[in-house]
Amino acid sequence: MAHFVAMDIDEMLRCLAEADSGRLRPELCDGRYAAVLYDPDEPSLEEDDEFWDEDEPFYGHVVGEASSVYGALDQLASEFAGYDADTTEEILEEYEDVDELDGIQTAERRLLALSALGCLGPMDIVTDDHWNEHYLGRAPVLFAGARFVFLASAAPPHQEEACAILELQPTGTPSPAGRSLMNANDAAAVAAALADGAEVNALDERGMSPLHHAVAHRRPYAVAALLAAGADPALQAGFGNAPHFAALVGGETVKAATARIEDADHWRILHMLVEAGAPVNAGDLTGTTLLDLAIATRPYPEEAIRYLTDRGAHTAHLASMPLTGLVRSLPYHSTASLEIRLNEVRFLLDSGTSPDGALHALLGFYGYYEREVSSEILVAFVDEILRHGPRDTPDDSGHTALDRAEARVANGKHPNYEPVVERLRALHSHGDQVGLGS
């Protein structure tokens, strides 16, 4: 079944006109859709939710579910464009000659169309990069799997309104044999469940297949047996829920929540999935790809990264991130975040990104305390940059990176910069011409 993933304004207006005429496209009438509204009154996520963030709470509520895009649009129309009768009449009279409303007759649908067109207030129709949208970008986390079909948002700081339609991933009710297959922990258990009539690609109530369960429980022998039996390594990938993202949350719930390559068994599983045809550039709900998972793994998994890049894997999170931006402001709130940032820097440099300006960006803007960025981490960043052979030349103010590091040490507040000073003095002693990688 073909579905469009992100509706632009023309497609939305077409759907509203089709709903009025009754000429509905079958491919938009056989699925599960949810209508969601921005709600500033209270957060929708609880502290125990995997995507809960106290610094960025999510505000929104589900208006309802529908079996078609048209039904979901009508749910939005009844909520988002709800005015009293007198106001509705005044608005429709004022905008009765808007050409884009041709074919849309129902009052509520016309009001929704006018809202989306920006006639009733500034409104943007978001067709890509949905996760970063201010109001409803995180709406898919309300479901086990979902993707945006439509997202309209009043860009802040305007009227603070937004509405969205999400297509929910397919779900199912497994048979007893299917339950056994989802619980299988080795090849023999897989074979027994299949012999009892289990469907290898059956889905549970959360849209998870036996392969999702085996991956989430890190059962390599079960994964191998399922793949050999025809399990689809791309199942639910379009909903940010490819099997290679499966992980256990809270000890029992299977979700697309893998944050890194955890250990050798996990990499063995991911390797099997890729060899079986898993889409290496499929993203999870945050856009994270397999390569992003590898880059977030500590220590740096050079072999895994080389394997993935040789197969055309891309990183979503670093695709447009300049190296100087990564090192200018370090995530000093945690050692784990710093180590991941170091991996990101290494990946970009190893991929051919120029190190020019990186030393000054690292040392010339912030002075970190030892409790924030240890001397070991600081010098590791410097070594990684120097490994690719940059010079330490003066910046526009006439200062070198060494000057900046020496100033940090001289003020007595930043002894963690002393190893950095040693590294850069060694660089200068060689004529300021070479780095560690030369």
PDB file of C-alpha atoms in Angstrom, residues 59-314:
ATOM      1  CA  TYR A  59       2.806  19.191  25.186  1.00  0.00           C
ATOM      2  CA  GLY A  60       0.114  17.624  23.063  1.00  0.00           C
ATOM      3  CA  HIS A  61      -2.898  15.366  23.186  1.00  0.00           C
ATOM      4  CA  VAL A  62      -4.486  12.837  20.875  1.00  0.00           C
ATOM      5  CA  VAL A  63      -7.853  14.034  19.572  1.00  0.00           C
ATOM      6  CA  GLY A  64      -8.715  10.571  18.306  1.00  0.00           C
ATOM      7  CA  GLU A  65      -7.889   7.793  15.882  1.00  0.00           C
ATOM      8  CA  ALA A  66      -9.360   7.183  12.432  1.00  0.00           C
ATOM      9  CA  SER A  67      -9.150   4.544   9.724  1.00  0.00           C
ATOM     10  CA  SER A  68      -8.424   7.078   6.982  1.00  0.00           C
ATOM     11  CA  VAL A  69      -6.525  10.296   6.385  1.00  0.00           C
ATOM     12  CA  TYR A  70      -9.877  11.940   5.619  1.00  0.00           C
ATOM     13  CA  GLY A  71     -11.303  10.941   8.993  1.00  0.00           C
ATOM     14  CA  ALA A  72      -8.230  12.276  10.790  1.00  0.00           C
ATOM     15  CA  LEU A  73      -8.493  15.589   8.914  1.00  0.00           C
ATOM     16  CA  ASP A  74     -12.118  15.869   9.957  1.00  0.00           C
ATOM     17  CA  GLN A  75     -11.131  15.283  13.579  1.00  0.00           C
ATOM     18  CA  LEU A  76      -8.663  18.159  13.303  1.00  0.00           C
ATOM     19  CA  ALA A  77     -11.269  20.312  11.604  1.00  0.00           C
ATOM     20  CA  SER A  78     -13.741  19.810  14.421  1.00  0.00           C
ATOM     21  CA  GLU A  79     -11.138  20.745  17.053  1.00  0.00           C
ATOM     22  CA  PHE A  80      -8.553  23.019  15.488  1.00  0.00           C
ATOM     23  CA  ALA A  81     -10.955  25.170  13.486  1.00  0.00           C
ATOM     24  CA  GLY A  82     -13.751  25.296  16.029  1.00  0.00           C
ATOM     25  CA  TYR A  83     -15.438  28.711  16.265  1.00  0.00           C
ATOM     26  CA  ASP A  84     -18.918  29.777  17.344  1.00  0.00           C
ATOM     27  CA  ALA A  85     -21.553  30.056  14.633  1.00  0.00           C
ATOM     28  CA  ASP A  86     -21.359  33.851  14.242  1.00  0.00           C
ATOM     29  CA  THR A  87     -17.567  33.898  14.000  1.00  0.00           C
ATOM     30  CA  THR A  88     -17.615  31.009  11.531  1.00  0.00           C
ATOM     31  CA  GLU A  89     -20.051  32.857   9.301  1.00  0.00           C
ATOM     32  CA  GLU A  90     -17.979  36.046   9.390  1.00  0.00           C
ATOM     33  CA  ILE A  91     -14.760  34.230   8.514  1.00  0.00           C
ATOM     34  CA  LEU A  92     -16.288  32.264   5.665  1.00  0.00           C
ATOM     35  CA  GLU A  93     -17.834  35.397   4.188  1.00  0.00           C
ATOM     36  CA  GLU A  94     -14.535  37.269   4.423  1.00  0.00           C
ATOM     37  CA  TYR A  95     -12.611  34.542   2.610  1.00  0.00           C
ATOM     38  CA  GLU A  96     -15.280  33.150   0.293  1.00  0.00           C
ATOM     39  CA  ASP A  97     -13.310  34.160  -2.819  1.00  0.00           C
ATOM     40  CA  VAL A  98     -10.066  32.369  -1.871  1.00  0.00           C
ATOM     41  CA  ASP A  99      -9.267  30.230  -4.932  1.00  0.00           C
ATOM     42  CA  GLU A 100      -7.670  27.466  -2.879  1.00  0.00           C
ATOM     43  CA  LEU A 101     -11.060  26.689  -1.323  1.00  0.00           C
ATOM     44  CA  ASP A 102     -12.564  25.570  -4.626  1.00  0.00           C
ATOM     45  CA  GLY A 103     -14.136  22.159  -4.160  1.00  0.00           C
ATOM     46  CA  ILE A 104     -14.203  22.422  -0.354  1.00  0.00           C
ATOM     47  CA  GLN A 105     -17.769  23.055   0.757  1.00  0.00           C
ATOM     48  CA  THR A 106     -18.150  21.968   4.384  1.00  0.00           C
ATOM     49  CA  ALA A 107     -17.722  24.853   6.826  1.00  0.00           C
ATOM     50  CA  GLU A 108     -15.363  23.053   9.209  1.00  0.00           C
ATOM     51  CA  ARG A 109     -13.179  21.825   6.348  1.00  0.00           C
ATOM     52  CA  ARG A 110     -13.031  25.316   4.853  1.00  0.00           C
ATOM     53  CA  LEU A 111     -11.982  26.726   8.229  1.00  0.00           C
ATOM     54  CA  LEU A 112      -9.250  24.122   8.543  1.00  0.00           C
ATOM     55  CA  ALA A 113      -8.062  24.952   5.040  1.00  0.00           C
ATOM     56  CA  LEU A 114      -8.000  28.680   5.828  1.00  0.00           C
ATOM     57  CA  SER A 115      -5.984  27.985   8.982  1.00  0.00           C
ATOM     58  CA  ALA A 116      -3.474  25.902   7.060  1.00  0.00           C
ATOM     59  CA  LEU A 117      -3.230  28.595   4.371  1.00  0.00           C
ATOM     60  CA  GLY A 118      -2.279  31.132   7.040  1.00  0.00           C
ATOM     61  CA  CYS A 119      -5.357  33.285   6.509  1.00  0.00           C
ATOM     62  CA  LEU A 120      -6.326  33.145  10.207  1.00  0.00           C
ATOM     63  CA  GLY A 121      -2.806  33.528  11.601  1.00  0.00           C
ATOM     64  CA  PRO A 122       0.774  32.690  10.618  1.00  0.00           C
ATOM     65  CA  MET A 123       1.006  28.987   9.877  1.00  0.00           C
ATOM     66  CA  ASP A 124       3.720  26.726   8.447  1.00  0.00           C
ATOM     67  CA  ILE A 125       3.149  23.356   6.805  1.00  0.00           C
ATOM     68  CA  VAL A 126       6.113  21.212   7.826  1.00  0.00           C
ATOM     69  CA  THR A 127       7.114  18.602   5.226  1.00  0.00           C
ATOM     70  CA  ASP A 128      10.517  17.445   6.508  1.00  0.00           C
ATOM     71  CA  ASP A 129      12.714  17.437   9.612  1.00  0.00           C
ATOM     72  CA  HIS A 130       9.555  16.939  11.685  1.00  0.00           C
ATOM     73  CA  TRP A 131      11.401  15.906  14.853  1.00  0.00           C
ATOM     74  CA  ASN A 132      12.760  19.424  15.322  1.00  0.00           C
ATOM     75  CA  GLU A 133       9.398  21.156  15.005  1.00  0.00           C
ATOM     76  CA  HIS A 134       8.814  23.293  18.094  1.00  0.00           C
ATOM     77  CA  TYR A 135       5.321  22.206  19.162  1.00  0.00           C
ATOM     78  CA  LEU A 136       4.518  18.710  17.904  1.00  0.00           C
ATOM     79  CA  GLY A 137       7.814  17.415  16.570  1.00  0.00           C
ATOM     80  CA  ARG A 138       7.954  14.721  19.239  1.00  0.00           C
ATOM     81  CA  ALA A 139       4.349  13.581  18.776  1.00  0.00           C
ATOM     82  CA  PRO A 140       5.333  10.125  17.401  1.00  0.00           C
ATOM     83  CA  VAL A 141       6.622   9.130  20.846  1.00  0.00           C
ATOM     84  CA  LEU A 142       2.994   8.913  21.978  1.00  0.00           C
ATOM     85  CA  PHE A 143       2.728   5.643  20.050  1.00  0.00           C
ATOM     86  CA  ALA A 144       4.735   2.449  19.653  1.00  0.00           C
ATOM     87  CA  GLY A 145       5.384   3.517  16.072  1.00  0.00           C
ATOM     88  CA  ALA A 146       4.130   6.412  13.991  1.00  0.00           C
ATOM     89  CA  ARG A 147       5.157   8.738  11.201  1.00  0.00           C
ATOM     90  CA  PHE A 148       3.923  12.142  10.166  1.00  0.00           C
ATOM     91  CA  VAL A 149       1.352  12.470   7.410  1.00  0.00           C
ATOM     92  CA  PHE A 150       0.578  16.123   8.121  1.00  0.00           C
ATOM     93  CA  LEU A 151       1.962  18.804  10.417  1.00  0.00           C
ATOM     94  CA  ALA A 152       0.835  22.418  10.600  1.00  0.00           C
ATOM     95  CA  SER A 153       2.466  24.754  13.075  1.00  0.00           C
ATOM     96  CA  ALA A 154       2.252  28.425  13.969  1.00  0.00           C
ATOM     97  CA  ALA A 155       5.889  29.398  14.157  1.00  0.00           C
ATOM     98  CA  PRO A 156       6.704  30.771  17.631  1.00  0.00           C
ATOM     99  CA  PRO A 157       6.142  33.285  19.076  1.00  0.00           C
ATOM    100  CA  HIS A 158       2.809  33.652  17.283  1.00  0.00           C
ATOM    101  CA  GLN A 159      -0.472  32.034  18.311  1.00  0.00           C
ATOM    102  CA  GLU A 160       1.190  28.845  19.605  1.00  0.00           C
ATOM    103  CA  GLU A 161      -1.031  26.393  17.794  1.00  0.00           C
ATOM    104  CA  ALA A 162      -0.210  23.203  15.963  1.00  0.00           C
ATOM    105  CA  CYS A 163      -1.971  20.121  14.673  1.00  0.00           C
ATOM    106  CA  ALA A 164      -0.770  16.897  13.153  1.00  0.00           C
ATOM    107  CA  ILE A 165      -1.851  13.603  11.659  1.00  0.00           C
ATOM    108  CA  LEU A 166       0.245  10.541  12.358  1.00  0.00           C
ATOM    109  CA  GLU A 167       0.066   7.246  10.501  1.00  0.00           C
ATOM    110  CA  LEU A 168       0.356   4.474  13.069  1.00  0.00           C
ATOM    111  CA  GLN A 169       2.321   1.362  12.279  1.00  0.00           C
ATOM    112  CA  PRO A 170       0.475  -1.925  11.713  1.00  0.00           C
ATOM    113  CA  THR A 171      -0.170  -4.067  14.787  1.00  0.00           C
ATOM    114  CA  GLY A 172      -1.611  -7.504  15.378  1.00  0.00           C
ATOM    115  CA  THR A 173      -2.696 -10.171  17.841  1.00  0.00           C
ATOM    116  CA  PRO A 174      -0.338 -13.143  17.708  1.00  0.00           C
ATOM    117  CA  SER A 175      -1.544 -16.712  18.019  1.00  0.00           C
ATOM    118  CA  PRO A 176      -0.259 -18.839  20.919  1.00  0.00           C
ATOM    119  CA  ALA A 177       2.400 -20.198  18.577  1.00  0.00           C
ATOM    120  CA  GLY A 178       3.250 -16.627  17.588  1.00  0.00           C
ATOM    121  CA  ARG A 179       3.714 -15.714  21.256  1.00  0.00           C
ATOM    122  CA  SER A 180       6.042 -18.659  21.621  1.00  0.00           C
ATOM    123  CA  LEU A 181       8.024 -17.485  18.607  1.00  0.00           C
ATOM    124  CA  MET A 182       8.386 -14.027  20.142  1.00  0.00           C
ATOM    125  CA  ASN A 183       9.720 -15.647  23.320  1.00  0.00           C
ATOM    126  CA  ALA A 184      12.071 -18.050  21.540  1.00  0.00           C
ATOM    127  CA  ASN A 185      15.617 -17.755  22.846  1.00  0.00           C
ATOM    128  CA  ASP A 186      17.456 -20.121  20.481  1.00  0.00           C
ATOM    129  CA  ALA A 187      17.202 -21.882  17.136  1.00  0.00           C
ATOM    130  CA  ALA A 188      15.430 -24.938  18.561  1.00  0.00           C
ATOM    131  CA  ALA A 189      12.686 -22.824  20.132  1.00  0.00           C
ATOM    132  CA  VAL A 190      12.260 -20.919  16.861  1.00  0.00           C
ATOM    133  CA  ALA A 191      11.922 -24.172  14.926  1.00  0.00           C
ATOM    134  CA  ALA A 192       9.372 -25.533  17.401  1.00  0.00           C
ATOM    135  CA  ALA A 193       7.188 -22.422  17.239  1.00  0.00           C
ATOM    136  CA  LEU A 194       7.281 -22.370  13.440  1.00  0.00           C
ATOM    137  CA  ALA A 195       6.349 -26.059  13.367  1.00  0.00           C
ATOM    138  CA  ASP A 196       3.332 -25.198  15.523  1.00  0.00           C
ATOM    139  CA  GLY A 197       2.174 -22.730  12.860  1.00  0.00           C
ATOM    140  CA  ALA A 198       3.662 -19.425  13.998  1.00  0.00           C
ATOM    141  CA  GLU A 199       3.957 -16.691  11.351  1.00  0.00           C
ATOM    142  CA  VAL A 200       7.536 -15.516  11.140  1.00  0.00           C
ATOM    143  CA  ASN A 201       6.549 -11.872  10.514  1.00  0.00           C
ATOM    144  CA  ALA A 202       3.528 -11.731  12.817  1.00  0.00           C
ATOM    145  CA  LEU A 203       3.070  -8.511  14.798  1.00  0.00           C
ATOM    146  CA  ASP A 204       2.064  -8.030  18.410  1.00  0.00           C
ATOM    147  CA  GLU A 205      -0.170  -5.314  19.848  1.00  0.00           C
ATOM    148  CA  ARG A 206       2.714  -2.821  19.773  1.00  0.00           C
ATOM    149  CA  GLY A 207       3.685  -3.597  16.194  1.00  0.00           C
ATOM    150  CA  MET A 208       6.710  -5.698  17.117  1.00  0.00           C
ATOM    151  CA  SER A 209       7.630  -8.888  15.270  1.00  0.00           C
ATOM    152  CA  PRO A 210       9.439 -11.992  16.566  1.00  0.00           C
ATOM    153  CA  LEU A 211      12.611 -10.526  15.064  1.00  0.00           C
ATOM    154  CA  HIS A 212      12.115  -7.293  17.048  1.00  0.00           C
ATOM    155  CA  HIS A 213      11.755  -9.361  20.227  1.00  0.00           C
ATOM    156  CA  ALA A 214      14.837 -11.469  19.524  1.00  0.00           C
ATOM    157  CA  VAL A 215      16.930  -8.393  18.773  1.00  0.00           C
ATOM    158  CA  ALA A 216      15.641  -6.535  21.834  1.00  0.00           C
ATOM    159  CA  HIS A 217      16.562  -9.476  24.084  1.00  0.00           C
ATOM    160  CA  ARG A 218      19.965  -9.756  22.331  1.00  0.00           C
ATOM    161  CA  ARG A 219      19.453 -13.394  21.299  1.00  0.00           C
ATOM    162  CA  PRO A 220      21.832 -13.925  18.353  1.00  0.00           C
ATOM    163  CA  TYR A 221      20.916 -17.582  17.763  1.00  0.00           C
ATOM    164  CA  ALA A 222      17.214 -16.762  17.630  1.00  0.00           C
ATOM    165  CA  VAL A 223      17.908 -13.836  15.296  1.00  0.00           C
ATOM    166  CA  ALA A 224      19.883 -16.077  12.941  1.00  0.00           C
ATOM    167  CA  ALA A 225      17.136 -18.713  12.924  1.00  0.00           C
ATOM    168  CA  LEU A 226      14.400 -16.155  12.285  1.00  0.00           C
ATOM    169  CA  LEU A 227      16.307 -14.591   9.389  1.00  0.00           C
ATOM    170  CA  ALA A 228      16.883 -18.041   7.900  1.00  0.00           C
ATOM    171  CA  ALA A 229      13.127 -18.674   8.179  1.00  0.00           C
ATOM    172  CA  GLY A 230      12.294 -15.507   6.234  1.00  0.00           C
ATOM    173  CA  ALA A 231      11.946 -12.816   8.909  1.00  0.00           C
ATOM    174  CA  ASP A 232      11.923  -9.379   7.297  1.00  0.00           C
ATOM    175  CA  PRO A 233      14.881  -7.269   8.557  1.00  0.00           C
ATOM    176  CA  ALA A 234      13.174  -4.126   7.219  1.00  0.00           C
ATOM    177  CA  LEU A 235       9.787  -4.688   8.856  1.00  0.00           C
ATOM    178  CA  GLN A 236       8.320  -1.419  10.251  1.00  0.00           C
ATOM    179  CA  ALA A 237      11.416   0.538   9.132  1.00  0.00           C
ATOM    180  CA  GLY A 238       9.242   3.239   7.586  1.00  0.00           C
ATOM    181  CA  PHE A 239       7.829   3.958  11.047  1.00  0.00           C
ATOM    182  CA  GLY A 240      11.174   4.487  12.750  1.00  0.00           C
ATOM    183  CA  ASN A 241      10.976   0.953  14.126  1.00  0.00           C
ATOM    184  CA  ALA A 242      13.348  -1.211  12.101  1.00  0.00           C
ATOM    185  CA  PRO A 243      14.358  -4.370  13.992  1.00  0.00           C
ATOM    186  CA  HIS A 244      17.920  -3.125  14.434  1.00  0.00           C
ATOM    187  CA  PHE A 245      16.666  -0.387  16.799  1.00  0.00           C
ATOM    188  CA  ALA A 246      14.835  -2.840  19.071  1.00  0.00           C
ATOM    189  CA  ALA A 247      15.738  -2.741  22.763  1.00  0.00           C
ATOM    190  CA  LEU A 248      14.152  -3.557  26.101  1.00  0.00           C
ATOM    191  CA  VAL A 249      12.857  -0.572  28.055  1.00  0.00           C
ATOM    192  CA  GLY A 250      12.023  -1.060  31.716  1.00  0.00           C
ATOM    193  CA  GLY A 251      13.207  -4.637  31.497  1.00  0.00           C
ATOM    194  CA  GLU A 252      10.267  -5.928  29.449  1.00  0.00           C
ATOM    195  CA  THR A 253       8.865  -3.507  26.856  1.00  0.00           C
ATOM    196  CA  VAL A 254      10.249  -3.818  23.319  1.00  0.00           C
ATOM    197  CA  LYS A 255      10.767  -0.395  21.739  1.00  0.00           C
ATOM    198  CA  ALA A 256      12.873   1.288  19.087  1.00  0.00           C
ATOM    199  CA  ALA A 257      15.219   2.579  21.758  1.00  0.00           C
ATOM    200  CA  THR A 258      18.759   1.356  21.026  1.00  0.00           C
ATOM    201  CA  ALA A 259      21.216   4.168  21.756  1.00  0.00           C
ATOM    202  CA  ARG A 260      24.531   2.514  20.831  1.00  0.00           C
ATOM    203  CA  ILE A 261      26.200  -0.809  20.040  1.00  0.00           C
ATOM    204  CA  GLU A 262      26.214  -2.414  23.474  1.00  0.00           C
ATOM    205  CA  ASP A 263      28.641  -5.319  23.166  1.00  0.00           C
ATOM    206  CA  ALA A 264      29.979  -8.026  20.856  1.00  0.00           C
ATOM    207  CA  ASP A 265      26.691  -9.968  20.787  1.00  0.00           C
ATOM    208  CA  HIS A 266      24.787  -6.830  19.863  1.00  0.00           C
ATOM    209  CA  TRP A 267      27.186  -6.071  17.019  1.00  0.00           C
ATOM    210  CA  ARG A 268      26.926  -9.681  15.860  1.00  0.00           C
ATOM    211  CA  ILE A 269      23.155  -9.245  15.664  1.00  0.00           C
ATOM    212  CA  LEU A 270      23.367  -5.925  13.820  1.00  0.00           C
ATOM    213  CA  HIS A 271      25.879  -7.427  11.383  1.00  0.00           C
ATOM    214  CA  MET A 272      23.494 -10.324  10.657  1.00  0.00           C
ATOM    215  CA  LEU A 273      20.631  -7.916  10.047  1.00  0.00           C
ATOM    216  CA  VAL A 274      22.639  -5.810   7.594  1.00  0.00           C
ATOM    217  CA  GLU A 275      23.846  -8.928   5.761  1.00  0.00           C
ATOM    218  CA  ALA A 276      20.204 -10.041   5.511  1.00  0.00           C
ATOM    219  CA  GLY A 277      19.169  -6.746   3.902  1.00  0.00           C
ATOM    220  CA  ALA A 278      18.331  -4.392   6.772  1.00  0.00           C
ATOM    221  CA  PRO A 279      18.197  -0.808   5.457  1.00  0.00           C
ATOM    222  CA  VAL A 280      21.390   0.752   6.829  1.00  0.00           C
ATOM    223  CA  ASN A 281      20.044   4.288   6.471  1.00  0.00           C
ATOM    224  CA  ALA A 282      16.647   3.739   8.060  1.00  0.00           C
ATOM    225  CA  GLY A 283      16.151   6.099  10.999  1.00  0.00           C
ATOM    226  CA  ASP A 284      14.453   5.675  14.342  1.00  0.00           C
ATOM    227  CA  LEU A 285      11.939   8.214  15.664  1.00  0.00           C
ATOM    228  CA  THR A 286      14.754  10.719  16.227  1.00  0.00           C
ATOM    229  CA  GLY A 287      16.331  10.126  12.826  1.00  0.00           C
ATOM    230  CA  THR A 288      19.210   8.135  14.335  1.00  0.00           C
ATOM    231  CA  THR A 289      20.751   5.645  11.891  1.00  0.00           C
ATOM    232  CA  LEU A 290      22.903   2.566  12.392  1.00  0.00           C
ATOM    233  CA  LEU A 291      25.997   4.670  11.771  1.00  0.00           C
ATOM    234  CA  ASP A 292      24.873   7.123  14.457  1.00  0.00           C
ATOM    235  CA  LEU A 293      24.574   4.179  16.861  1.00  0.00           C
ATOM    236  CA  ALA A 294      28.124   3.136  16.030  1.00  0.00           C
ATOM    237  CA  ILE A 295      29.497   6.642  16.503  1.00  0.00           C
ATOM    238  CA  ALA A 296      27.799   6.806  19.908  1.00  0.00           C
ATOM    239  CA  THR A 297      29.553   3.596  21.001  1.00  0.00           C
ATOM    240  CA  ARG A 298      32.461   3.731  23.417  1.00  0.00           C
ATOM    241  CA  PRO A 299      35.234   2.930  22.843  1.00  0.00           C
ATOM    242  CA  TYR A 300      35.251   4.007  19.204  1.00  0.00           C
ATOM    243  CA  PRO A 301      34.190   0.955  17.134  1.00  0.00           C
ATOM    244  CA  GLU A 302      36.467   1.479  14.153  1.00  0.00           C
ATOM    245  CA  GLU A 303      35.690  -1.872  12.535  1.00  0.00           C
ATOM    246  CA  ALA A 304      31.923  -1.424  12.773  1.00  0.00           C
ATOM    247  CA  ILE A 305      32.076   2.111  11.418  1.00  0.00           C
ATOM    248  CA  ARG A 306      34.223   1.009   8.485  1.00  0.00           C
ATOM    249  CA  TYR A 307      31.851  -1.888   7.788  1.00  0.00           C
ATOM    250  CA  LEU A 308      28.805   0.393   7.749  1.00  0.00           C
ATOM    251  CA  THR A 309      30.351   3.179   5.674  1.00  0.00           C
ATOM    252  CA  ASP A 310      31.566   0.618   3.132  1.00  0.00           C
ATOM    253  CA  ARG A 311      27.889  -0.288   2.694  1.00  0.00           C
ATOM    254  CA  GLY A 312      26.742   3.269   2.135  1.00  0.00           C
ATOM    255  CA  ALA A 313      25.672   4.093   5.682  1.00  0.00           C
ATOM    256  CA  HIS A 314      25.148   7.761   6.519  1.00  0.00           C
TER     257      HIS A 314
END
